[in-house]
Short mmCIF file of C-alpha atoms in Angstrom, two decimals:
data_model
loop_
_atom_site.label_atom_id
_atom_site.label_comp_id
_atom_site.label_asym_id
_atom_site.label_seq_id
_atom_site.Cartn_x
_atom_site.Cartn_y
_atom_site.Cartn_z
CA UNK A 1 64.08 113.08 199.95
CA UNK A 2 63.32 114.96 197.06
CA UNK A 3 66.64 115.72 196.79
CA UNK A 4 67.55 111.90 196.22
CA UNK A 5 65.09 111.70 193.80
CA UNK A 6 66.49 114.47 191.75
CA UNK A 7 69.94 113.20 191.96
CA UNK A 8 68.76 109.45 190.93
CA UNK A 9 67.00 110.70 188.22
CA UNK A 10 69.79 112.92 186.46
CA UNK A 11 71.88 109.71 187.07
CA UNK A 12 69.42 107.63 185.00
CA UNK A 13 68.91 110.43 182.65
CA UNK A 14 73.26 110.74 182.31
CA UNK A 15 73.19 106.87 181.83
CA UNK A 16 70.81 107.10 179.08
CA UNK A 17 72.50 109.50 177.15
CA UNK A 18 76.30 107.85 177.46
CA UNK A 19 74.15 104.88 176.10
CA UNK A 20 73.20 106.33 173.35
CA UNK A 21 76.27 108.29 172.58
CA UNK A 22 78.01 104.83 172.81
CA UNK A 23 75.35 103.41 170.41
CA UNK A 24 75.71 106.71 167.97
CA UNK A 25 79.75 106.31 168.12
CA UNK A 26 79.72 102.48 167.16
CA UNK A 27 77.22 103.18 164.43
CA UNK A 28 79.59 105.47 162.85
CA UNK A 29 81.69 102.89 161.97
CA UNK A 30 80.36 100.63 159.70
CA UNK A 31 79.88 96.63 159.95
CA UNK A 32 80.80 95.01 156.37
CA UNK A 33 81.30 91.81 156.01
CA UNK A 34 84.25 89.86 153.30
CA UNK A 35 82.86 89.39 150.36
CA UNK A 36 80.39 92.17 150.63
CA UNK A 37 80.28 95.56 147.89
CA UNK A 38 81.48 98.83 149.89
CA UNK A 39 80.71 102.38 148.00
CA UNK A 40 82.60 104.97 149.08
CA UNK A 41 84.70 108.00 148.44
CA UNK A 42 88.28 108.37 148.14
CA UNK A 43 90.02 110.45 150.78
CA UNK A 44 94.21 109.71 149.98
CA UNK A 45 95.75 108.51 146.51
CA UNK A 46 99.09 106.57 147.15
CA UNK A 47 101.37 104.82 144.75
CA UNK A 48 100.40 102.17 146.83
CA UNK A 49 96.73 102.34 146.75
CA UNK A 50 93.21 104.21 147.62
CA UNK A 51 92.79 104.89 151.37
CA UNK A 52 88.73 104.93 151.04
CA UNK A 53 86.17 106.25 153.51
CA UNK A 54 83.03 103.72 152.98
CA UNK A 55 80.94 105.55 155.69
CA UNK A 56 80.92 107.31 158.90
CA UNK A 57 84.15 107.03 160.67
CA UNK A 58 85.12 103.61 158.93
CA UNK A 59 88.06 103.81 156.11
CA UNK A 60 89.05 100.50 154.18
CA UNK A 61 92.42 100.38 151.89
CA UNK A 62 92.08 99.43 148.38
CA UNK A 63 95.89 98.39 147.26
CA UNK A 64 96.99 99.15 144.32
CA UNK A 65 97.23 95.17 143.13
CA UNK A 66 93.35 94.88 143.64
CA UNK A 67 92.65 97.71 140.86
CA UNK A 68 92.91 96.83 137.59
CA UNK A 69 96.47 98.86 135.48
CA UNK A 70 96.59 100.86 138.66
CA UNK A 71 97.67 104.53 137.74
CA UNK A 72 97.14 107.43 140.71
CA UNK A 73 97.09 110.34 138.33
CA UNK A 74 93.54 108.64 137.02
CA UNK A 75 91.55 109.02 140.34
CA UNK A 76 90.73 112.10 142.43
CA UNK A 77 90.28 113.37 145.79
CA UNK A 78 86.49 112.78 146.69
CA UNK A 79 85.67 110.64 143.77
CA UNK A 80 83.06 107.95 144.54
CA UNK A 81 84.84 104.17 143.74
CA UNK A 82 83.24 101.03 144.67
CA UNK A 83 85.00 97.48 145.73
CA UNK A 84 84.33 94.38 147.48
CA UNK A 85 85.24 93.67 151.20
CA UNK A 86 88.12 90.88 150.74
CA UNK A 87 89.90 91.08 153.90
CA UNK A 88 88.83 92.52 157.80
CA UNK A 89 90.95 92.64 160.87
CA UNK A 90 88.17 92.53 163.61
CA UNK A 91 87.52 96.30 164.04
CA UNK A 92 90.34 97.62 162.71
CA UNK A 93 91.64 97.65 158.84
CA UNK A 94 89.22 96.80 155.84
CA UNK A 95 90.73 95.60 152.31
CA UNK A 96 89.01 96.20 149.34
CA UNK A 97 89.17 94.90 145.73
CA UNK A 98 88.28 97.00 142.92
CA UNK A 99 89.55 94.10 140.57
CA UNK A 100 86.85 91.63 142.26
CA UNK A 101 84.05 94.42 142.00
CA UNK A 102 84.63 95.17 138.67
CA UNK A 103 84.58 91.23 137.77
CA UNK A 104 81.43 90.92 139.47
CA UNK A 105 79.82 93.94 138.40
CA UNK A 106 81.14 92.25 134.71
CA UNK A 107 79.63 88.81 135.33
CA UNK A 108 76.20 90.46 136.80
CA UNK A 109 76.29 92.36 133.26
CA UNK A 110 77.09 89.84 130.71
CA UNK A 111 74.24 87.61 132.54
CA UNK A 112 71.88 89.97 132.10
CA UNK A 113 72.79 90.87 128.43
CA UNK A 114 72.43 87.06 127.53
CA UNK A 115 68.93 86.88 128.70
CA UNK A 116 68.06 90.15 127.72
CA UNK A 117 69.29 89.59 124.16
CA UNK A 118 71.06 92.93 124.62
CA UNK A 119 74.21 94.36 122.71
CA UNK A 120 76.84 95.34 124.81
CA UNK A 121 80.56 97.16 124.76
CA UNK A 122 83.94 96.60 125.23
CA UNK A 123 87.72 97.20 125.00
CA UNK A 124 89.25 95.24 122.79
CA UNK A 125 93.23 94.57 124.87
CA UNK A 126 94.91 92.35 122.63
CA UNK A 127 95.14 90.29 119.80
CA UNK A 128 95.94 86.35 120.21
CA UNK A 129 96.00 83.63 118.03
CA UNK A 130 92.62 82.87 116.88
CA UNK A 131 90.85 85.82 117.95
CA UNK A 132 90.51 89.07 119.82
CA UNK A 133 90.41 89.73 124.18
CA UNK A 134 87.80 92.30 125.05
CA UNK A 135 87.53 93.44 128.91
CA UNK A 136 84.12 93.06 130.14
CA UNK A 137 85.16 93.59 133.61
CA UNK A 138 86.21 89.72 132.97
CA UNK A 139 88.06 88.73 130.04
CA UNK A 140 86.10 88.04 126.85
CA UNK A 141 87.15 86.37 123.63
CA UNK A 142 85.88 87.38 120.43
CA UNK A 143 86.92 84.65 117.76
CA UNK A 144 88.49 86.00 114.29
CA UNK A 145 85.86 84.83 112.56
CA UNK A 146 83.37 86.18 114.58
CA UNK A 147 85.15 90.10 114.12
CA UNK A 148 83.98 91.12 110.99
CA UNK A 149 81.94 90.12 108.26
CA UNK A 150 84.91 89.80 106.35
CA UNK A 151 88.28 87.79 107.27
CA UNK A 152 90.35 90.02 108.89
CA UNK A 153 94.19 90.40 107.81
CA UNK A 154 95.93 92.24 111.19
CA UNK A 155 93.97 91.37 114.35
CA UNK A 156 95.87 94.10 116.08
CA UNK A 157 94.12 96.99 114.21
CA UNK A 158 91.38 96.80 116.90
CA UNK A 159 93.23 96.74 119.67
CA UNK A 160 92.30 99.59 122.05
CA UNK A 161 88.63 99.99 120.16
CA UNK A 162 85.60 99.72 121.60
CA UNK A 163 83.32 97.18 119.80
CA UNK A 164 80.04 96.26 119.96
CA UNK A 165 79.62 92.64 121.05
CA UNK A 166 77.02 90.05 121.03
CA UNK A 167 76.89 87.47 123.60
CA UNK A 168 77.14 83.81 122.11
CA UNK A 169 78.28 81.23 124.98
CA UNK A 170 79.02 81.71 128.91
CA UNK A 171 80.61 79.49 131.20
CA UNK A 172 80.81 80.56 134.80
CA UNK A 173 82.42 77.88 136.16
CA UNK A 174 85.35 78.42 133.61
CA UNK A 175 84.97 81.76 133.57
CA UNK A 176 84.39 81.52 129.56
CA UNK A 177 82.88 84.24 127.70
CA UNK A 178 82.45 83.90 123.57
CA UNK A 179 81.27 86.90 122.15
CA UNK A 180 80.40 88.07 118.31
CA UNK A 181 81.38 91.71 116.23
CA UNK A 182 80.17 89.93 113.30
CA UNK A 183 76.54 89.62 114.49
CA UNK A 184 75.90 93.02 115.46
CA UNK A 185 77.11 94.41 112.41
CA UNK A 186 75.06 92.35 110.53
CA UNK A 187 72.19 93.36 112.59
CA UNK A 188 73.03 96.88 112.31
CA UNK A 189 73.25 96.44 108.60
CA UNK A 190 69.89 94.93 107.81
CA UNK A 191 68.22 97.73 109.67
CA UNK A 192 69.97 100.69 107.79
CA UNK A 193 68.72 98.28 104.64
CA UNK A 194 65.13 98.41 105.76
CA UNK A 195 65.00 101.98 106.59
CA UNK A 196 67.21 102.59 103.09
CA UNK A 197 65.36 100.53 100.79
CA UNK A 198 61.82 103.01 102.46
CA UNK A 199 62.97 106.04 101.90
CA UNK A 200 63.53 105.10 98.04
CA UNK A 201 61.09 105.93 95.14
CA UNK A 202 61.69 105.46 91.43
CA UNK A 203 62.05 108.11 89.55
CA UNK A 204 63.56 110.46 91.91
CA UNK A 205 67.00 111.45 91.79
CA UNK A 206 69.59 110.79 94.89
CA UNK A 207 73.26 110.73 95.92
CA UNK A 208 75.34 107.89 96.51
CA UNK A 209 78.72 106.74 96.81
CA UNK A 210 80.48 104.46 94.07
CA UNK A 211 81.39 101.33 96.20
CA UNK A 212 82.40 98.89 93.63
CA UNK A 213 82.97 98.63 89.71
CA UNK A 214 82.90 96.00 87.55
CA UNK A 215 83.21 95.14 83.74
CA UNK A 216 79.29 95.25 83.36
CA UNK A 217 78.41 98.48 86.33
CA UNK A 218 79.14 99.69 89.32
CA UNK A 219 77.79 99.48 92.91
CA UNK A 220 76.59 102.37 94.33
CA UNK A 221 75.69 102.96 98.16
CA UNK A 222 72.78 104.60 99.04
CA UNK A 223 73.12 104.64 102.71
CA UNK A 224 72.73 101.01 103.97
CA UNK A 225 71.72 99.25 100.47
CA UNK A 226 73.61 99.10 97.23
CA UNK A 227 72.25 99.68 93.78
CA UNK A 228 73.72 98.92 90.29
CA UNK A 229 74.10 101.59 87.48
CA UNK A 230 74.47 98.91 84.13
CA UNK A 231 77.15 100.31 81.86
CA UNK A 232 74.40 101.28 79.15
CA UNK A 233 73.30 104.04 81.80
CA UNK A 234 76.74 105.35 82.51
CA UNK A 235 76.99 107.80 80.17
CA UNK A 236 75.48 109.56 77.03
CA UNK A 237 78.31 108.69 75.15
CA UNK A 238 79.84 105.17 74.07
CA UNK A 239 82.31 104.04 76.52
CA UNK A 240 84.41 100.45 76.90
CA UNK A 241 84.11 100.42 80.66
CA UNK A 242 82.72 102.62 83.86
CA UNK A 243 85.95 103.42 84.99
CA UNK A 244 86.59 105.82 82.00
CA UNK A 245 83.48 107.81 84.08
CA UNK A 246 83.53 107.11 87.55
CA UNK A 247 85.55 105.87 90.48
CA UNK A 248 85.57 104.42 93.64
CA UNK A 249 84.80 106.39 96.46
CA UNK A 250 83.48 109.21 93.95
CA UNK A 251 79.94 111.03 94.83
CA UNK A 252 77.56 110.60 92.38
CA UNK A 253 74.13 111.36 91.74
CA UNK A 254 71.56 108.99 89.85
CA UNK A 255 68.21 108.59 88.96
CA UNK A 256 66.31 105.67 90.50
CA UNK A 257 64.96 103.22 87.70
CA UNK A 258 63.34 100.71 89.60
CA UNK A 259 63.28 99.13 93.01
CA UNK A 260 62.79 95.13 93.08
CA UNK A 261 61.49 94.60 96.90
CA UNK A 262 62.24 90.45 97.13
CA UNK A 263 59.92 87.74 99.86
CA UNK A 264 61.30 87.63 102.96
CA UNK A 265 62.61 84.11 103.99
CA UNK A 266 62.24 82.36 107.75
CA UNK A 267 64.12 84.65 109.44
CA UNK A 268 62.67 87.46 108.46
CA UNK A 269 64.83 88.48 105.79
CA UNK A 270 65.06 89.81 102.24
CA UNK A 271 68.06 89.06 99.87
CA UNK A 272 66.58 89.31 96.42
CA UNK A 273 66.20 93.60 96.85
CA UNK A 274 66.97 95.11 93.74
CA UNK A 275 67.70 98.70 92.88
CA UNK A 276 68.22 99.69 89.20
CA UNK A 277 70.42 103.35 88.81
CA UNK A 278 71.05 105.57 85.68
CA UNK A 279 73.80 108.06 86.25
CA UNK A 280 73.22 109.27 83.22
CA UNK A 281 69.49 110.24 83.35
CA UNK A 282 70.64 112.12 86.13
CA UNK A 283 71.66 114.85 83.71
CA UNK A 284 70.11 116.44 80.67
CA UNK A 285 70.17 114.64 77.38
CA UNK A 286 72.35 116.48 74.98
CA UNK A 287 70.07 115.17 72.20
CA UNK A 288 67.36 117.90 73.93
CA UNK A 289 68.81 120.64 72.64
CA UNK A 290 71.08 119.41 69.64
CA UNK A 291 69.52 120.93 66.99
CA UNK A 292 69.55 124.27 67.97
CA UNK A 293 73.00 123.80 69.75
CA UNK A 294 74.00 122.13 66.17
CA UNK A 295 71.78 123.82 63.46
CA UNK A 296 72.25 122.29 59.84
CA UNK A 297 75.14 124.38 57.62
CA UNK A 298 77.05 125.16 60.91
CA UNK A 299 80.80 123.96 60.57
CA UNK A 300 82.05 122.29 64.03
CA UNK A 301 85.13 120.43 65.57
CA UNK A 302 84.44 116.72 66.42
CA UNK A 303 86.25 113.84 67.42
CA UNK A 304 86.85 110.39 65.57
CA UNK A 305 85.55 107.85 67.99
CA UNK A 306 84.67 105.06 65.59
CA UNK A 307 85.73 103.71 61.92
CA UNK A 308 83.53 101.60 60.13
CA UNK A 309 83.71 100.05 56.86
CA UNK A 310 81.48 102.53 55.01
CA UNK A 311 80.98 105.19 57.82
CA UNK A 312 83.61 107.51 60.76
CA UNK A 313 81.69 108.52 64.00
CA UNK A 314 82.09 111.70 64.96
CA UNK A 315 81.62 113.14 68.95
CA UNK A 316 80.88 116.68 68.47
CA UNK A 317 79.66 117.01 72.06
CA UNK A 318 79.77 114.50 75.10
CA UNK A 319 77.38 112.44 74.27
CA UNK A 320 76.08 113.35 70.82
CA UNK A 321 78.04 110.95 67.81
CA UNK A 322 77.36 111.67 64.18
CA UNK A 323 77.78 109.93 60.86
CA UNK A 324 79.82 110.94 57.92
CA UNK A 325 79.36 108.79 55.33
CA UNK A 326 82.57 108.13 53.36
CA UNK A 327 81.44 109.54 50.14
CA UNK A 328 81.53 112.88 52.41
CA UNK A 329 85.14 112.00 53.90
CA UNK A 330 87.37 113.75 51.21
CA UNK A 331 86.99 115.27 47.82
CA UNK A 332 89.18 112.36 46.13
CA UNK A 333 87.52 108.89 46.12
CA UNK A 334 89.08 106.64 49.27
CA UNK A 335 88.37 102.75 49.82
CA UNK A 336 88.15 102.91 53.41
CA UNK A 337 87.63 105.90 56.08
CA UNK A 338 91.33 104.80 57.71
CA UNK A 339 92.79 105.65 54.47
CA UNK A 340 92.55 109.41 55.28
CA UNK A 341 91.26 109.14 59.33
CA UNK A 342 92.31 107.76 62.19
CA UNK A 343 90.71 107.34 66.17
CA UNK A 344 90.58 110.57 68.77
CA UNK A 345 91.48 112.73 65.59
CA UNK A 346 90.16 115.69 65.81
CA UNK A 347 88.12 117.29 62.32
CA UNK A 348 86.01 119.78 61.44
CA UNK A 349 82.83 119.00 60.17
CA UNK A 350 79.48 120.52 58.74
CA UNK A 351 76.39 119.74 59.74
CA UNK A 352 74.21 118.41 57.18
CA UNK A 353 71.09 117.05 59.04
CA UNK A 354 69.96 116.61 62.64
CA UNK A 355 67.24 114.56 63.80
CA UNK A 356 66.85 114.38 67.54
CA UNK A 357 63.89 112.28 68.25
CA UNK A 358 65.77 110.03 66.30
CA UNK A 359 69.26 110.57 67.68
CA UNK A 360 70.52 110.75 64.39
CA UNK A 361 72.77 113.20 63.48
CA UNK A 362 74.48 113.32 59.21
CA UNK A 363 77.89 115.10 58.94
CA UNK A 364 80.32 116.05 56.28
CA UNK A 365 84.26 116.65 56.08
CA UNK A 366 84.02 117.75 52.29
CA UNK A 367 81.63 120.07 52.66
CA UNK A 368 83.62 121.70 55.81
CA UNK A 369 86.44 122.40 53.56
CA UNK A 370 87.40 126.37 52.39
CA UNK A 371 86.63 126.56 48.61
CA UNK A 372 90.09 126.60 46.89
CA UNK A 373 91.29 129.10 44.44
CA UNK A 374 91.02 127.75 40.67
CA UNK A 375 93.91 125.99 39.79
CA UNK A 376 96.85 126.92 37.32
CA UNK A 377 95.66 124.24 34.66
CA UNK A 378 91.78 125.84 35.07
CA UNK A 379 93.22 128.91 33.76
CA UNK A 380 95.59 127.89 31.42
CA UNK A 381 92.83 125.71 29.81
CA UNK A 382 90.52 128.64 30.01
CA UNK A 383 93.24 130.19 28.31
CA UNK A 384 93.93 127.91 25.80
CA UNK A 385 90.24 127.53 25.13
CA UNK A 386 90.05 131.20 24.48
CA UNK A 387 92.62 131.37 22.10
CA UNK A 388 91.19 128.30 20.31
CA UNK A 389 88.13 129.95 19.71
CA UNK A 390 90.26 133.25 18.33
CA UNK A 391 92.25 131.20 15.87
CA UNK A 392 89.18 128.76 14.51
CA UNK A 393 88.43 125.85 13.55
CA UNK A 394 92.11 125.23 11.48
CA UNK A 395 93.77 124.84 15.11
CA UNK A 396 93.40 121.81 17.56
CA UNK A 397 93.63 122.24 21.54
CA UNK A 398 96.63 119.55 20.48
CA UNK A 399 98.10 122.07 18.60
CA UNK A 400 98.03 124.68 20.91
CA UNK A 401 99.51 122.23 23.51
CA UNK A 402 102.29 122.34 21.16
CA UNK A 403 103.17 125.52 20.97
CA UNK A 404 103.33 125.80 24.72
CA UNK A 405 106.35 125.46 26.25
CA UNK A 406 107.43 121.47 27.90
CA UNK A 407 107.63 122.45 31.19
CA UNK A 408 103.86 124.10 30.86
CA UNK A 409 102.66 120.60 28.83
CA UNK A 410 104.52 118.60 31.97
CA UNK A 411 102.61 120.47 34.04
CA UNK A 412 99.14 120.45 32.78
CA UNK A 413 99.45 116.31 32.89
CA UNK A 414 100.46 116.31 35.88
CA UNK A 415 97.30 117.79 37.42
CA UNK A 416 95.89 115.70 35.11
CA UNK A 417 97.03 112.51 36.51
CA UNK A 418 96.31 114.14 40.10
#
């Protein structure tokens, strides 16, 4: 009897355990329904598709028509890929959709962007008329006027970029999607503004870049705000316009004069910011040293830079004119200062007085010039002076002019009349 007992029991116990090897062998394979997500990894790579094990003992087939611009060499043995369940053949073959997932996974994304006022990316994939498509997992338009902050030319220039996109309209049911570049890059812009405009003090000196010029400046950016150097603080020297010192593009450094901060408006916002530049306090002022650079007797080379009725300018450094007076323009009396001078010509000059404080500096051509040998009538007068004295009173200087030869009497007025 105890026998039986033994033998019913190891039945029961036998029973027990097929049970649960049954229940252990169905549970490896694993019950998804269509329209479900399956994660799993990828066990073959076809040019027709992704043979995918999603758990267990259970594979599903992900063709190569449900992933999107299907290319083998870009997946991997073992690599973990996700799709939705779109097809199942009772226990037997699952089909997946990477396309679907990915559209889902884009729609679940943009939603939560919209009402989490969040920026988000994407590729832009063409150009159409009108605008820009961006893949968000679902296809997003981006309207031209919504791409930059300026109109843009060649749509197709952004074409395989990645942008950053604002969300401005959904429609599910139409599967719409309206995004904007143009917002975000105006965000982005007001913030490097605000933390610009802080880190800016007057007086101090900084480097920008030269981002516009115009007849009466130039617009320099100082990292996320612009500031204007007036012409009058473009140089030490007198020029006609800022592109005889600077150019576009060019690093420059300049010396903050003041910083306007405008009111904000409703939104927050402040337009009226104003930032006031010298480039040319950004170096030292050649009138600091002038008059020992330029001490008064010392002969140098300058430049005509300006004629005036009564006066010529004279650069004798970058930045440092002076004034020669046109009764100190040339030995012989002139009407004018063109009569003997002309612009960019270059003279030599001696310096006759310097006042920096002033910025006043006097200058002379005459006095620059070599002293000349005495002339050939100065010594034939002396010489006919002389011999006037010798032979008294009787003889006139007319006389003596006489007894000289023609050619020495043609000679003497000549220099006369010069």
């Amino acid at each position: 009897m105890n026998n039986e007992l033994s033998t019913s029991s190891e039945n029961v116990q036998n029973e027990a355990t097929s049970m649960a090897d049954l229940e252990s062998y169905e549970n490896s394979f694993k019950r998804v329904k269509v329209g479900e997500f399956a994660k799993g990894s990828i066990e073959s790579i076809s040019p027709e598709g992704l043979t995918v094990n999603i758990g267990g003992k259970t594979d599903g087939f992900m063709p190569a028509v449900e992933i999107n611009n299907y290319n083998p060499a870009d997946f991997t043995i073992g690599e973990e890929i996700e799709g939705i369940v779109v097809s199942r053949k009772g226990e037997g073959e699952i089909v997946l959709s990477k396309k679907r997932a990915d559209r889902e996974a884009g729609w679940k994304r943009i939603l939560e962007a919209q009402e989490n006022g969040e920026i988000i990316t994407a590729t832009c994939t063409s150009a159409v008329k009108g605008g820009i498509i961006v893949d968000l997992g679902v296809r997003g338009f981006v309207p031209a006027s919504q791409v930059n902050v300026r109109p843009v030319k060649d749509l197709n220039e952004f074409v395989g970029e990645e942008l950053k996109l604002r969300i401005i309209e959904i429609d599910r049911e139409k599967r719409k999607v309206v995004l904007s570049r143009k917002s975000v890059i105006i965000e982005e812009r007001k913030k490097q503004r605000e933390e610009a405009i802080a880190k800016i003090k007057e007086g101090e000196v900084i480097e920008g870049e030269v981002a516009r010029i115009t007849d009466f400046g130039a617009f320099v950016n100082l990292g996320g705000i612009d500031g204007l150097i007036h012409i009058s603080e473009m140089s030490w020297k007198r020029i006609k316009h800022p592109s005889e010192v600077i150019s576009i593009g060019e690093k420059v450094k300049v010396l903050v004069l003041k910083v306007s901060i405008g009111e904000r408006d409703e939104k927050g916002e402040r337009k009226s910011d104003k930032i006031a530049l010298s480039l040319r306090q950004a170096k030292e002022d050649p009138w600091a040293t002038a008059e020992t650079d330029f001490p008064v007797n010392s002969i140098v080379e300058g430049k005509i830079t300006k004629l005036a009725k009564r006066y010529a300018f004279v650069e004798v450094t970058e930045g440092i004119e002076g004034l020669i007076p046109i009764s100190e323009i040339a030995i012989e009396r002139i009407n004018a200062p063109e009569d003997v001078l002309k612009l960019e010509q270059v003279v030599k000059v001696k310096v006759k007085e310097v006042k920096a404080t002033e910025r006043r500096m006097l200058l002379s051509i005459k006095a620059a010039l070599p002293e000349k040998p005495r002339s050939n009538r100065s010594r034939n007068n002396n010489n006919e002076y002389a011999e006037y004295m010798e032979k008294g009173s009787s003889a006139t200087i007319g006389d003596i002019l006489k007894s000289k030869n023609e050619k020495t009497i043609k000679e003497v007025i000549d220099e006369a009349n010069n």
